[in-house]
Coordinates of C-alpha atoms and ligand atoms in Angstrom, one line a residue:
M1 CA 31.1 -60.0 10.4
N2 CA 34.3 -60.4 12.5
S3 CA 36.2 -63.6 12.1
L4 CA 38.9 -64.9 14.3
T5 CA 42.4 -65.6 12.9
E6 CA 43.4 -69.2 12.7
T7 CA 45.7 -68.8 15.7
E8 CA 42.9 -67.2 17.8
R9 CA 40.5 -70.0 16.7
E10 CA 42.9 -72.7 17.7
A11 CA 43.5 -71.0 21.1
L12 CA 39.8 -70.9 21.6
R13 CA 39.4 -74.6 20.7
E14 CA 42.2 -75.5 23.1
R15 CA 40.5 -73.5 25.9
Y16 CA 37.3 -75.3 25.2
R17 CA 39.0 -78.7 25.3
S18 CA 40.8 -78.0 28.6
E19 CA 37.6 -76.7 30.2
R20 CA 35.8 -79.9 29.0
D21 CA 38.6 -82.2 30.3
K22 CA 38.3 -80.6 33.8
R23 CA 34.6 -81.7 33.9
L24 CA 34.9 -85.3 32.5
R25 CA 34.1 -87.8 35.2
P26 CA 34.4 -91.6 35.1
D27 CA 31.0 -92.0 36.7
G28 CA 29.2 -90.0 33.9
N29 CA 25.5 -90.3 34.3
E30 CA 26.0 -92.5 37.4
Q31 CA 27.0 -89.4 39.4
Y32 CA 23.3 -88.7 39.9
V33 CA 21.1 -90.6 42.4
Q34 CA 17.4 -91.2 42.6
P35 CA 15.4 -89.4 45.4
K36 CA 15.3 -91.8 48.3
G37 CA 15.3 -91.6 52.1
R38 CA 14.8 -88.0 53.2
F39 CA 14.4 -87.0 49.6
A40 CA 11.7 -89.7 48.8
D41 CA 8.9 -87.1 49.0
L42 CA 10.4 -85.4 45.9
L43 CA 8.4 -87.8 43.8
E44 CA 5.1 -86.9 45.7
D45 CA 2.5 -84.2 44.8
P46 CA 2.7 -81.4 47.4
Y47 CA 0.1 -79.3 45.7
V48 CA -3.1 -81.4 45.8
E49 CA -4.4 -84.0 48.2
A50 CA -5.8 -86.9 46.4
V51 CA -9.6 -87.1 46.8
P52 CA -10.7 -90.7 47.8
R53 CA -12.7 -92.4 45.0
E54 CA -13.9 -95.8 44.0
P55 CA -11.6 -97.8 41.6
V56 CA -12.6 -97.5 38.0
R57 CA -13.0 -100.6 35.9
E58 CA -14.0 -99.4 32.4
E59 CA -13.1 -99.6 28.8
V60 CA -11.8 -96.6 26.9
T61 CA -10.9 -96.0 23.2
V62 CA -7.8 -94.0 23.9
A63 CA -6.0 -93.7 27.2
L64 CA -3.7 -90.7 27.3
I65 CA -0.9 -91.4 29.8
G66 CA 0.3 -88.0 31.0
G67 CA -1.6 -84.8 31.1
G68 CA 1.2 -82.5 29.9
F69 CA 1.1 -80.8 26.5
A70 CA 1.8 -84.1 24.8
G71 CA -1.4 -85.7 26.2
L72 CA -3.4 -82.5 25.9
V73 CA -2.6 -81.8 22.3
T74 CA -3.3 -85.5 21.4
G75 CA -6.6 -85.4 23.3
A76 CA -7.6 -82.2 21.5
R77 CA -6.7 -83.6 18.0
L78 CA -8.6 -86.9 18.8
K79 CA -11.7 -84.9 19.8
Q80 CA -11.4 -82.8 16.7
A81 CA -11.3 -86.0 14.7
G82 CA -14.5 -87.2 16.3
I83 CA -12.9 -89.7 18.8
S84 CA -14.7 -88.6 21.9
D85 CA -13.9 -91.5 24.3
V86 CA -10.5 -90.4 25.6
R87 CA -9.2 -90.4 29.2
I88 CA -6.2 -88.7 30.6
I89 CA -4.4 -90.4 33.5
D90 CA -1.7 -88.5 35.4
K91 CA -0.2 -88.8 38.9
A92 CA -0.4 -85.0 39.2
G93 CA -3.4 -83.4 40.7
D94 CA -4.1 -81.5 37.5
V95 CA -3.0 -81.3 33.9
G96 CA 0.1 -79.3 32.8
G97 CA 3.0 -81.8 33.1
V98 CA 6.2 -79.9 33.9
W99 CA 4.2 -76.7 34.2
Y100 CA 2.2 -78.4 37.0
W101 CA 5.3 -79.6 38.9
N102 CA 7.7 -76.7 38.4
R103 CA 6.6 -73.7 40.4
Y104 CA 9.9 -72.3 41.4
P105 CA 10.2 -68.4 41.4
G106 CA 10.9 -67.0 38.0
A107 CA 9.9 -70.1 36.1
M108 CA 9.0 -69.2 32.6
C109 CA 9.5 -70.5 29.1
D110 CA 12.6 -69.7 27.1
T111 CA 10.7 -70.2 23.8
A112 CA 8.4 -67.5 22.6
A113 CA 4.8 -67.9 23.7
M114 CA 3.5 -67.4 20.1
V115 CA 5.1 -70.7 19.1
Y116 CA 5.5 -72.5 22.4
L117 CA 1.9 -72.5 23.6
P118 CA 0.0 -75.0 21.5
L119 CA -3.5 -74.5 20.1
L120 CA -3.5 -70.7 20.7
E121 CA -6.0 -70.1 17.8
E122 CA -8.2 -73.1 18.7
T123 CA -8.5 -71.9 22.3
G124 CA -8.8 -68.1 21.4
T125 CA -5.8 -67.3 23.6
V126 CA -3.7 -64.2 23.5
P127 CA -0.4 -64.6 25.4
S128 CA 0.5 -61.6 27.6
M129 CA 4.2 -61.4 26.8
K130 CA 6.7 -62.6 24.2
Y131 CA 7.9 -65.1 26.9
V132 CA 5.3 -66.0 29.5
K133 CA 5.7 -67.1 33.1
A134 CA 4.9 -70.6 34.4
P135 CA 1.5 -69.8 35.9
E136 CA 0.3 -68.5 32.5
I137 CA 1.5 -71.6 30.8
F138 CA -0.2 -73.8 33.4
A139 CA -3.4 -71.8 32.9
H140 CA -3.1 -72.5 29.2
A141 CA -2.8 -76.2 29.8
R142 CA -5.9 -76.1 31.8
R143 CA -7.7 -74.1 29.1
I144 CA -6.9 -76.8 26.5
A145 CA -8.3 -79.4 28.9
T146 CA -11.5 -77.3 29.4
T147 CA -11.9 -76.3 25.7
F148 CA -11.7 -79.9 24.5
G149 CA -13.5 -81.6 27.3
L150 CA -10.4 -83.4 28.5
Y151 CA -11.2 -83.1 32.2
E152 CA -14.2 -85.4 31.6
N153 CA -13.3 -88.8 32.8
A154 CA -9.7 -87.7 33.6
L155 CA -8.0 -89.8 36.4
L156 CA -5.8 -87.3 38.1
S157 CA -3.7 -87.9 41.3
T158 CA -3.5 -91.4 39.8
G159 CA -0.2 -93.2 39.4
I160 CA 0.1 -95.9 36.9
T161 CA 1.6 -99.2 38.2
S162 CA 1.5 -101.3 35.1
V163 CA 0.5 -101.3 31.5
T164 CA 0.2 -104.7 29.9
W165 CA -1.0 -105.8 26.4
N166 CA -3.6 -108.5 26.3
D167 CA -3.3 -110.0 22.8
D168 CA -6.4 -112.1 22.9
A169 CA -8.6 -109.2 23.8
S170 CA -6.5 -106.7 21.8
R171 CA -6.6 -104.3 24.7
W172 CA -4.1 -102.6 27.0
I173 CA -4.7 -103.3 30.7
I174 CA -3.8 -100.3 32.8
C175 CA -3.5 -100.7 36.6
T176 CA -3.1 -97.8 38.9
D177 CA -2.3 -97.1 42.6
R178 CA -6.0 -96.2 43.1
G179 CA -7.0 -99.8 42.3
D180 CA -8.2 -98.9 38.8
E181 CA -8.2 -101.5 36.0
L182 CA -8.8 -99.9 32.7
R183 CA -9.0 -101.6 29.3
A184 CA -7.8 -99.3 26.5
R185 CA -8.0 -99.9 22.8
F186 CA -5.2 -97.4 22.3
I187 CA -2.6 -95.8 24.5
A188 CA -0.7 -92.5 23.8
M189 CA 2.2 -92.1 26.2
G190 CA 3.4 -88.6 26.8
T191 CA 5.5 -89.2 29.9
G192 CA 8.0 -86.4 29.3
P193 CA 11.6 -86.4 28.4
L194 CA 12.6 -84.3 31.5
H195 CA 10.3 -85.3 34.2
R196 CA 11.8 -87.3 37.1
P197 CA 13.9 -85.1 39.4
K198 CA 17.5 -86.3 40.1
L199 CA 20.0 -85.4 42.8
P200 CA 23.7 -85.2 42.7
G201 CA 25.4 -88.1 44.5
I202 CA 27.4 -85.8 46.6
P203 CA 28.9 -87.6 49.7
G204 CA 27.0 -86.6 52.8
I205 CA 23.9 -85.4 51.0
D206 CA 21.7 -87.1 53.5
T207 CA 23.4 -85.6 56.5
F208 CA 22.5 -81.9 56.0
A209 CA 20.5 -80.8 59.1
G210 CA 19.1 -77.6 57.6
H211 CA 16.1 -77.3 55.2
T212 CA 16.5 -78.7 51.7
F213 CA 14.4 -79.2 48.6
H214 CA 14.6 -79.6 44.8
T215 CA 13.5 -76.8 42.5
A216 CA 10.8 -79.2 41.0
R217 CA 9.0 -79.1 44.4
W218 CA 9.7 -75.5 45.6
D219 CA 8.8 -75.3 49.3
Y220 CA 7.0 -71.9 49.6
D221 CA 5.8 -72.9 53.1
Y222 CA 9.5 -72.4 54.1
T223 CA 10.6 -69.6 51.7
G224 CA 7.4 -67.5 51.7
G225 CA 6.4 -65.8 48.5
G226 CA 4.8 -67.7 45.6
P227 CA 5.1 -68.8 41.9
D228 CA 3.8 -65.3 40.9
G229 CA 7.1 -63.8 42.1
A230 CA 6.0 -62.4 45.5
P231 CA 9.1 -61.8 47.7
M232 CA 10.2 -64.8 49.7
E233 CA 10.1 -63.2 53.1
G234 CA 10.9 -66.4 54.9
L235 CA 14.5 -66.2 53.5
A236 CA 15.2 -62.7 54.8
D237 CA 17.4 -64.0 57.7
K238 CA 18.6 -67.2 56.0
R239 CA 21.9 -68.3 54.4
V240 CA 20.8 -70.1 51.3
G241 CA 22.9 -72.3 49.0
I242 CA 21.9 -73.6 45.6
V243 CA 23.6 -76.4 43.6
G244 CA 23.4 -76.0 39.9
T245 CA 23.5 -73.2 37.3
G246 CA 21.4 -74.8 34.5
A247 CA 18.2 -73.3 32.9
T248 CA 16.2 -73.7 36.1
A249 CA 18.8 -72.1 38.4
I250 CA 19.2 -69.2 36.0
Q251 CA 15.6 -68.3 36.5
C252 CA 15.3 -68.7 40.3
I253 CA 18.6 -67.2 41.4
P254 CA 17.6 -63.6 40.7
H255 CA 14.7 -64.1 43.1
L256 CA 16.8 -65.7 45.8
A257 CA 19.4 -63.0 45.4
K258 CA 16.8 -60.4 46.1
T259 CA 15.4 -62.0 49.2
A260 CA 17.9 -64.3 51.0
S261 CA 20.1 -62.8 53.7
E262 CA 23.1 -64.5 51.9
L263 CA 23.0 -66.5 48.8
F264 CA 25.8 -69.0 47.7
V265 CA 25.6 -70.3 44.2
F266 CA 27.7 -73.4 43.8
Q267 CA 28.8 -73.5 40.2
R268 CA 30.4 -76.4 38.3
T269 CA 29.8 -75.1 34.7
P270 CA 28.5 -71.7 33.8
S271 CA 25.6 -71.5 31.4
S272 CA 25.6 -69.3 28.4
I273 CA 23.3 -66.3 29.1
D274 CA 22.0 -64.5 26.1
V275 CA 19.7 -61.5 26.1
R276 CA 16.0 -62.1 27.0
N277 CA 14.5 -58.8 25.9
N278 CA 10.9 -59.7 27.0
Q279 CA 8.1 -57.5 25.8
A280 CA 4.4 -57.2 26.2
L281 CA 2.3 -58.5 23.3
E282 CA -0.1 -55.8 22.0
P283 CA -3.7 -57.1 21.8
D284 CA -4.3 -54.9 18.7
W285 CA -1.3 -56.3 16.9
Y286 CA -2.4 -59.8 17.9
A287 CA -5.9 -59.2 16.6
S288 CA -4.5 -58.2 13.2
L289 CA -3.1 -61.7 12.6
E290 CA -4.8 -63.7 10.0
T291 CA -6.5 -67.1 10.6
G292 CA -3.9 -69.9 10.4
W293 CA -1.1 -67.6 11.7
Q294 CA 0.2 -70.1 14.3
K295 CA 1.0 -72.7 11.7
K296 CA 3.0 -70.1 9.8
W297 CA 4.8 -69.0 12.9
L298 CA 5.7 -72.5 13.9
E299 CA 7.0 -73.3 10.5
N300 CA 9.0 -70.1 10.4
F301 CA 10.6 -70.7 13.8
A302 CA 11.4 -74.3 13.2
T303 CA 12.9 -73.4 9.7
L304 CA 15.1 -70.6 10.9
Q305 CA 16.1 -72.3 14.2
T306 CA 17.4 -75.4 12.3
G307 CA 19.4 -73.6 9.6
G308 CA 16.7 -73.1 6.9
F309 CA 15.9 -70.1 4.8
A310 CA 12.9 -67.8 5.2
D311 CA 12.0 -64.3 4.0
E312 CA 11.5 -62.9 7.5
D313 CA 12.2 -64.0 11.1
L314 CA 8.9 -63.8 12.8
V315 CA 10.0 -64.8 16.3
K316 CA 13.4 -63.1 16.1
D317 CA 15.2 -64.3 19.3
G318 CA 18.3 -66.0 20.6
W319 CA 17.2 -69.4 19.2
T320 CA 17.0 -68.1 15.6
D321 CA 19.9 -65.6 15.9
I322 CA 22.7 -68.1 15.4
A323 CA 21.0 -69.8 12.5
Q324 CA 20.6 -66.4 10.8
R325 CA 24.3 -65.7 11.3
I326 CA 25.2 -69.0 9.6
R327 CA 22.8 -68.3 6.8
D328 CA 24.3 -64.8 6.2
R329 CA 27.8 -66.3 6.0
V330 CA 26.7 -68.9 3.5
L331 CA 25.0 -66.2 1.4
E332 CA 28.2 -64.2 1.5
V333 CA 30.1 -67.1 0.1
M334 CA 27.5 -67.5 -2.6
A335 CA 27.6 -63.8 -3.5
S336 CA 31.3 -64.2 -4.2
G337 CA 30.4 -66.8 -6.9
A338 CA 31.5 -69.9 -5.0
R339 CA 29.2 -72.9 -4.5
P340 CA 28.6 -73.6 -0.8
G341 CA 29.4 -77.2 0.2
P342 CA 29.3 -79.0 3.6
D343 CA 32.7 -77.3 4.4
T344 CA 31.2 -73.9 3.8
V345 CA 28.3 -74.6 6.2
Q346 CA 30.6 -76.1 8.8
R347 CA 32.9 -73.2 8.6
A348 CA 30.0 -70.7 8.8
Y349 CA 28.7 -72.6 11.8
E350 CA 32.0 -72.4 13.6
E351 CA 32.5 -68.8 12.9
S352 CA 29.0 -67.8 13.9
D353 CA 29.3 -69.8 17.1
D354 CA 32.7 -68.3 18.0
E355 CA 31.2 -64.8 17.4
K356 CA 28.1 -65.5 19.4
M357 CA 30.0 -67.0 22.4
N358 CA 32.5 -64.1 22.4
E359 CA 29.5 -61.7 22.6
I360 CA 28.0 -63.8 25.4
R361 CA 31.4 -63.7 27.3
S362 CA 31.7 -59.9 26.7
R363 CA 28.2 -59.4 28.0
V364 CA 29.3 -61.0 31.3
D365 CA 32.0 -58.3 31.6
E366 CA 29.6 -55.5 30.8
I367 CA 27.1 -56.6 33.5
V368 CA 29.0 -58.2 36.5
R369 CA 30.9 -55.7 38.5
D370 CA 33.2 -58.1 40.4
P371 CA 35.9 -59.1 37.8
A372 CA 36.7 -62.5 39.5
A373 CA 33.0 -63.4 39.4
A374 CA 32.7 -62.2 35.8
E375 CA 35.6 -64.3 34.7
A376 CA 34.1 -67.4 36.4
L377 CA 30.7 -66.8 34.8
K378 CA 32.0 -67.0 31.3
P379 CA 31.1 -70.2 29.4
W380 CA 33.9 -71.9 27.4
Y381 CA 32.1 -74.2 25.0
R382 CA 30.1 -74.0 21.8
Q383 CA 26.6 -72.6 22.4
L384 CA 24.6 -75.7 21.7
C385 CA 26.8 -78.0 23.8
K386 CA 24.6 -77.1 26.7
R387 CA 21.0 -75.7 26.8
P388 CA 21.3 -72.0 25.9
C389 CA 19.8 -69.7 28.6
F390 CA 18.3 -66.3 28.2
S391 CA 18.0 -63.7 31.0
D392 CA 18.2 -60.0 31.7
E393 CA 18.3 -60.6 35.5
Y394 CA 20.6 -63.6 36.2
L395 CA 24.1 -62.0 35.7
Q396 CA 22.8 -58.8 37.3
A397 CA 22.0 -60.9 40.5
Y398 CA 25.7 -61.1 41.3
N399 CA 25.8 -57.4 41.8
Q400 CA 23.5 -57.8 44.8
P401 CA 25.5 -57.4 48.0
G402 CA 24.5 -60.7 49.6
A403 CA 24.9 -62.9 46.4
H404 CA 28.1 -64.9 46.1
L405 CA 29.2 -67.1 43.3
V406 CA 31.2 -70.1 44.5
D407 CA 33.0 -71.3 41.4
T408 CA 34.4 -74.8 41.8
D409 CA 36.5 -74.7 38.6
G410 CA 34.6 -77.7 37.2
R411 CA 34.8 -79.9 40.2
G412 CA 31.4 -79.2 41.7
V413 CA 30.4 -79.5 45.4
E414 CA 32.7 -81.9 47.1
R415 CA 30.9 -82.8 50.3
I416 CA 27.8 -82.0 52.3
D417 CA 27.7 -82.2 56.1
E418 CA 25.3 -81.4 58.9
T419 CA 25.9 -77.7 58.8
G420 CA 26.5 -76.9 55.1
V421 CA 28.6 -77.5 52.0
W422 CA 32.2 -78.0 51.2
A423 CA 33.2 -76.5 47.8
A424 CA 36.4 -75.1 46.4
E425 CA 38.1 -76.2 49.6
Q426 CA 36.0 -74.1 51.9
H427 CA 33.0 -74.8 54.1
Y428 CA 29.8 -72.8 53.8
D429 CA 27.4 -72.8 56.7
L430 CA 23.8 -72.9 55.4
D431 CA 20.3 -72.8 56.7
C432 CA 18.8 -74.0 53.4
L433 CA 20.2 -76.0 50.5
I434 CA 18.3 -76.0 47.2
F435 CA 19.1 -78.5 44.4
A436 CA 18.7 -77.2 40.9
S437 CA 20.2 -80.4 39.7
G438 CA 17.8 -81.3 36.9
F439 CA 16.0 -84.4 35.7
E440 CA 16.8 -87.9 34.6
V441 CA 17.8 -88.3 31.0
G442 CA 19.1 -91.4 29.4
T443 CA 18.0 -93.8 32.1
E444 CA 15.7 -96.7 31.4
H445 CA 12.2 -95.7 30.3
S446 CA 10.5 -97.6 33.1
R447 CA 12.5 -95.7 35.7
R448 CA 11.7 -92.3 34.2
A449 CA 8.0 -93.1 33.6
G450 CA 7.6 -94.9 37.0
F451 CA 6.0 -98.0 35.5
E452 CA 6.8 -100.7 33.0
V453 CA 5.0 -101.3 29.6
V454 CA 4.6 -105.0 28.8
G455 CA 3.9 -105.7 25.1
R456 CA 3.3 -108.8 23.1
H457 CA 4.7 -112.1 24.5
G458 CA 5.5 -110.4 27.8
R459 CA 8.4 -108.4 26.3
T460 CA 8.9 -105.1 28.1
L461 CA 9.7 -101.7 26.5
T462 CA 12.8 -101.6 28.6
E463 CA 14.0 -104.9 27.1
H464 CA 13.0 -103.8 23.6
W465 CA 15.0 -100.6 24.0
S466 CA 17.9 -102.1 26.0
E467 CA 20.3 -101.4 23.1
G468 CA 18.7 -98.1 22.3
M469 CA 15.2 -96.8 21.2
L470 CA 13.6 -98.6 18.3
S471 CA 10.6 -97.1 16.6
M472 CA 9.1 -95.8 13.4
H473 CA 8.7 -92.0 13.4
G474 CA 9.5 -92.0 17.1
I475 CA 5.8 -93.0 17.6
H476 CA 5.2 -96.7 16.7
V477 CA 7.1 -99.6 18.3
H478 CA 7.1 -103.2 17.0
G479 CA 5.6 -105.7 19.5
F480 CA 3.6 -102.9 21.2
P481 CA 0.4 -102.7 19.1
N482 CA -2.0 -99.8 19.5
L483 CA 0.5 -97.8 21.5
F484 CA 1.8 -94.4 20.4
I485 CA 4.9 -92.7 21.9
L486 CA 4.8 -89.0 22.3
G487 CA 8.3 -87.7 22.5
V488 CA 10.9 -86.0 20.4
A489 CA 13.6 -88.7 19.7
Q490 CA 13.5 -90.5 16.4
G491 CA 11.0 -87.9 15.1
A492 CA 11.6 -84.3 14.5
N493 CA 13.8 -84.0 17.6
L494 CA 13.0 -80.2 17.7
I495 CA 14.3 -79.4 21.2
S496 CA 13.9 -75.6 21.0
N497 CA 10.1 -76.0 20.9
I498 CA 9.0 -79.3 22.4
P499 CA 5.2 -78.9 22.0
H500 CA 5.6 -78.4 18.2
N501 CA 6.7 -82.0 18.0
F502 CA 3.5 -83.1 19.7
V503 CA 1.2 -81.1 17.4
H504 CA 2.3 -83.1 14.4
A505 CA 2.5 -86.4 16.2
A506 CA -1.0 -85.9 17.6
T507 CA -2.4 -85.1 14.1
A508 CA -0.9 -88.3 12.7
I509 CA -2.2 -90.4 15.7
S510 CA -5.7 -89.1 15.5
A511 CA -5.8 -90.0 11.8
I512 CA -4.5 -93.5 12.5
V513 CA -7.1 -94.1 15.3
K514 CA -9.9 -92.8 13.0
H515 CA -8.7 -95.1 10.2
A516 CA -8.6 -98.1 12.5
E517 CA -12.1 -97.3 13.7
A518 CA -13.4 -96.9 10.2
E519 CA -11.8 -100.2 9.0
G520 CA -12.9 -102.1 12.1
S521 CA -9.2 -102.9 12.9
E522 CA -8.5 -104.3 16.3
Q523 CA -4.8 -104.0 16.1
V524 CA -2.4 -101.4 14.6
E525 CA 1.3 -102.2 14.7
V526 CA 4.4 -101.2 12.9
T527 CA 6.0 -104.1 11.1
S528 CA 9.5 -105.2 12.2
D529 CA 10.8 -104.3 8.7
A530 CA 9.4 -100.8 8.8
E531 CA 10.8 -100.2 12.3
G532 CA 14.2 -101.5 11.2
A533 CA 14.2 -99.4 8.1
W534 CA 13.4 -96.2 10.1
V535 CA 16.1 -97.0 12.6
D536 CA 18.7 -97.6 9.8
L537 CA 17.7 -94.3 8.2
L538 CA 18.3 -92.5 11.5
D539 CA 21.5 -94.3 12.4
N540 CA 23.0 -93.7 9.0
G541 CA 22.2 -90.0 9.1
V542 CA 24.8 -87.2 9.7
G543 CA 24.7 -87.7 13.5
S544 CA 23.9 -85.2 16.1
F545 CA 26.0 -82.2 16.9
L546 CA 25.1 -82.9 20.5
A547 CA 27.2 -86.0 20.4
N548 CA 30.2 -83.8 19.7
P549 CA 33.1 -85.2 21.8
D550 CA 34.5 -81.7 22.2
C551 CA 31.5 -80.5 24.1
T552 CA 31.6 -80.0 27.9
P553 CA 29.7 -82.8 29.7
G554 CA 26.0 -82.5 30.3
Y555 CA 22.8 -84.4 29.6
Y556 CA 22.9 -83.4 25.9
N557 CA 26.0 -85.7 25.4
N558 CA 25.7 -88.5 27.9
E559 CA 27.6 -86.5 30.5
G560 CA 30.7 -86.7 28.3
G561 CA 30.6 -90.6 28.4
P562 CA 30.9 -92.7 25.3
I563 CA 28.3 -92.1 22.6
G564 CA 27.6 -95.6 21.2
R565 CA 24.7 -96.8 19.1
R566 CA 22.4 -96.8 22.1
E567 CA 23.0 -93.2 22.9
R568 CA 22.9 -92.2 19.2
L569 CA 19.5 -93.9 18.8
N570 CA 18.1 -92.4 22.0
G571 CA 19.0 -88.9 20.8
S572 CA 18.5 -89.2 17.1
G573 CA 16.1 -87.3 14.9
Y574 CA 15.1 -87.4 11.2
P575 CA 18.3 -86.9 9.2
N576 CA 17.0 -84.0 7.1
G577 CA 15.9 -82.1 10.2
P578 CA 12.6 -81.2 11.9
V579 CA 11.0 -79.3 9.1
A580 CA 11.6 -82.1 6.6
Y581 CA 10.2 -84.6 9.2
F582 CA 7.0 -82.6 9.7
D583 CA 6.6 -82.4 6.0
Y584 CA 7.3 -86.1 5.6
L585 CA 4.8 -87.1 8.4
E586 CA 2.1 -84.9 6.9
R587 CA 2.5 -86.6 3.5
W588 CA 2.7 -90.0 5.1
R589 CA -0.5 -89.3 7.0
S590 CA -2.5 -87.7 4.3
S591 CA -1.7 -90.3 1.7
G592 CA -4.0 -92.6 3.8
D593 CA -1.7 -95.6 3.2
F594 CA 0.0 -95.4 6.6
A595 CA 2.9 -97.3 5.1
G596 CA 4.8 -99.5 7.6
L597 CA 1.7 -100.0 9.8
A598 CA -0.2 -103.3 9.7
F599 CA -4.0 -102.9 10.5
R600 CA -5.5 -106.2 11.7
S601 CA -9.2 -107.1 12.1
Ligands
LIG701 P1 20.3 -79.2 34.3 O1 20.5 -80.7 34.3 O2 20.4 -78.4 33.1 O3 21.3 -78.5 35.4 C1 21.7 -79.2 36.5 C2 22.8 -78.3 37.1 O4 23.3 -79.0 38.3 C3 24.0 -78.1 36.2 O5 24.4 -76.8 36.3 C4 25.0 -79.0 36.8 O6 26.4 -78.7 36.5 C5 24.7 -78.9 38.3 N1 25.3 -79.9 39.1 C6 25.1 -81.2 39.1 N2 25.9 -81.8 40.0 C7 26.6 -80.9 40.6 C8 27.6 -80.9 41.7 N3 28.0 -82.0 42.3 N4 28.1 -79.7 42.0 C9 27.7 -78.5 41.4 N5 26.8 -78.5 40.5 C10 26.3 -79.6 40.1 O7 18.8 -79.0 35.0 P2 17.8 -77.8 34.9 O8 16.7 -78.1 35.9 O9 18.5 -76.5 35.1 O10 17.3 -77.8 33.5 C11 16.9 -79.0 32.9 C12 16.2 -78.7 31.6 O11 14.8 -78.3 31.8 C13 16.7 -77.6 30.7 O12 17.9 -78.0 30.0 C14 15.6 -77.3 29.8 O13 15.5 -78.3 28.8 C15 14.4 -77.5 30.8 N6 14.0 -76.2 31.2 C16 13.3 -75.5 30.3 C17 12.9 -74.2 30.6 C18 12.1 -73.5 29.5 O14 12.3 -72.4 29.3 N7 11.2 -74.2 28.8 C19 13.2 -73.6 31.9 C20 14.0 -74.4 32.8 C21 14.4 -75.7 32.4 P3 27.1 -79.1 35.1 O15 26.5 -78.1 34.1 O16 28.5 -79.0 35.4 O17 26.6 -80.5 34.8

């Protein structure tokens, strides 16, 4: 293990600080705008035309709001628990959530399929590769819906307009843009943390006369090709620009570089690009796994990825790599006879991170032939300040003759006009401008979900959360009986494997619904005291590394803006980490007491 000298370390920190300072903006999250005007169709479904139908006015035991993995896994667990009367509602034309909407070329999951794809054993599925492409993930979502009968009664192409609690009837009233009025005993809301596309508020964005779209609604009619990676022949004679170099852009840029006549990548902050090393999964090896293997793999990945100890690393990838390095350093200290304290772990973390990021920067030099482009593609921040990326094609794309990196030294695109883009004090004429500018994070729940939730006494969820999220377990909210939130915040907050969070939440929710049914309880609600105690527990925890003020701005740290109590609560997780949370929730559920919840007849 190579460690930097103190002088080298301080020089590196100084470089990190100065690169961060270049990117701090007074407008923070406000720099982004909602899709309006010519971009309004960004919120529409281009894939499926809604089939006319009569409005539905029925009662259901559990309404699942959102047909992504959150809703699907919860639906599956409810069915397994014998609660058959469930109904998915989603504005998309099919289930799949982000894997329904995001069909850009190269879209795939950065988390290994063996742990990312939920319910593999239950659905008898064998992933094709270690990391699978978006169409295979979408197909898996559909398989879950088919296996567990979740297409039955599903209301797809149906946008919710309001969700209101009726206390006298102890029912949620769900109204939709198809004229439906459903009464639901329970609601599970899996509306997704990264779901509503956002655009940068660049002056002149409305004036561009060429073709333009966001990656979340890739326009294959214009580009040619398809989500399976077929070449985009429509771009062969086009000058294409793309704004953004986050996890999405990293995946689609290699495809654009291969097919566009000229490609201009407008970069504000480079991503860290670690090795992907994708491999086919051998069916024979897969068949040799023992029943119950996925639970073991999930636990192993979550443990190692969050700094825990395990005898072997089953997934073995970039997510677990840094944690293994930290662990090895701590073990080294222990081997010398010293007792590791928080300082040892902190030091091990910093050294491992410096080592990792130096490797990532060296890799850029090894791959990118143009030295100026290579220099500009090096990320100067700690690895988890921004979403880590993994690719064996992205950096290589800059060796293609028509692919140009336009580095803006942290300033971003300055202006857009009728004919193209102004960046780094130059004008770039473009036929097509693609926005890989991400999704809303940290804005009000109603804005991201597209509807408001009105609880007891007419109080909205937006009001209840105006000073930050309040919940117990990230699932139950006081004043909102019979409603379950399916997210990551205030629960495990395991961001490297989002569906894993849902697997545990869904198991707990199905147990609660079953218990309420058995007891004849009309209302289930977290008490105000229990919600307050949970929030205090989280707020007094060690705090998130992501709130680190030294980090370069991004959606992980409120775009570099102040991190007050509101931001802390919105991004908090169980203080002892995801594995401890899963263990806690399992004990809480299986005790049968459901402490903190009031069941009322
Ligand atoms: P991001 O929010 O991560 O990236 C937005 C990009 O737009 C950033 O590079 C940002 O730069 C850039 N940008 C914004 N404004 C400007 C401007 N004015 N000029 C130039 N550049 C600008 O969105 P993504 O869609 O890439 O990813 C969002 C998330 O989706 C990921 O973090 C990940 O969680 C998820 N995802 C998951 C995948 C998976 O494997 N499961 C695959 C793809 C995405 P800057 O960095 O400077 O802010």
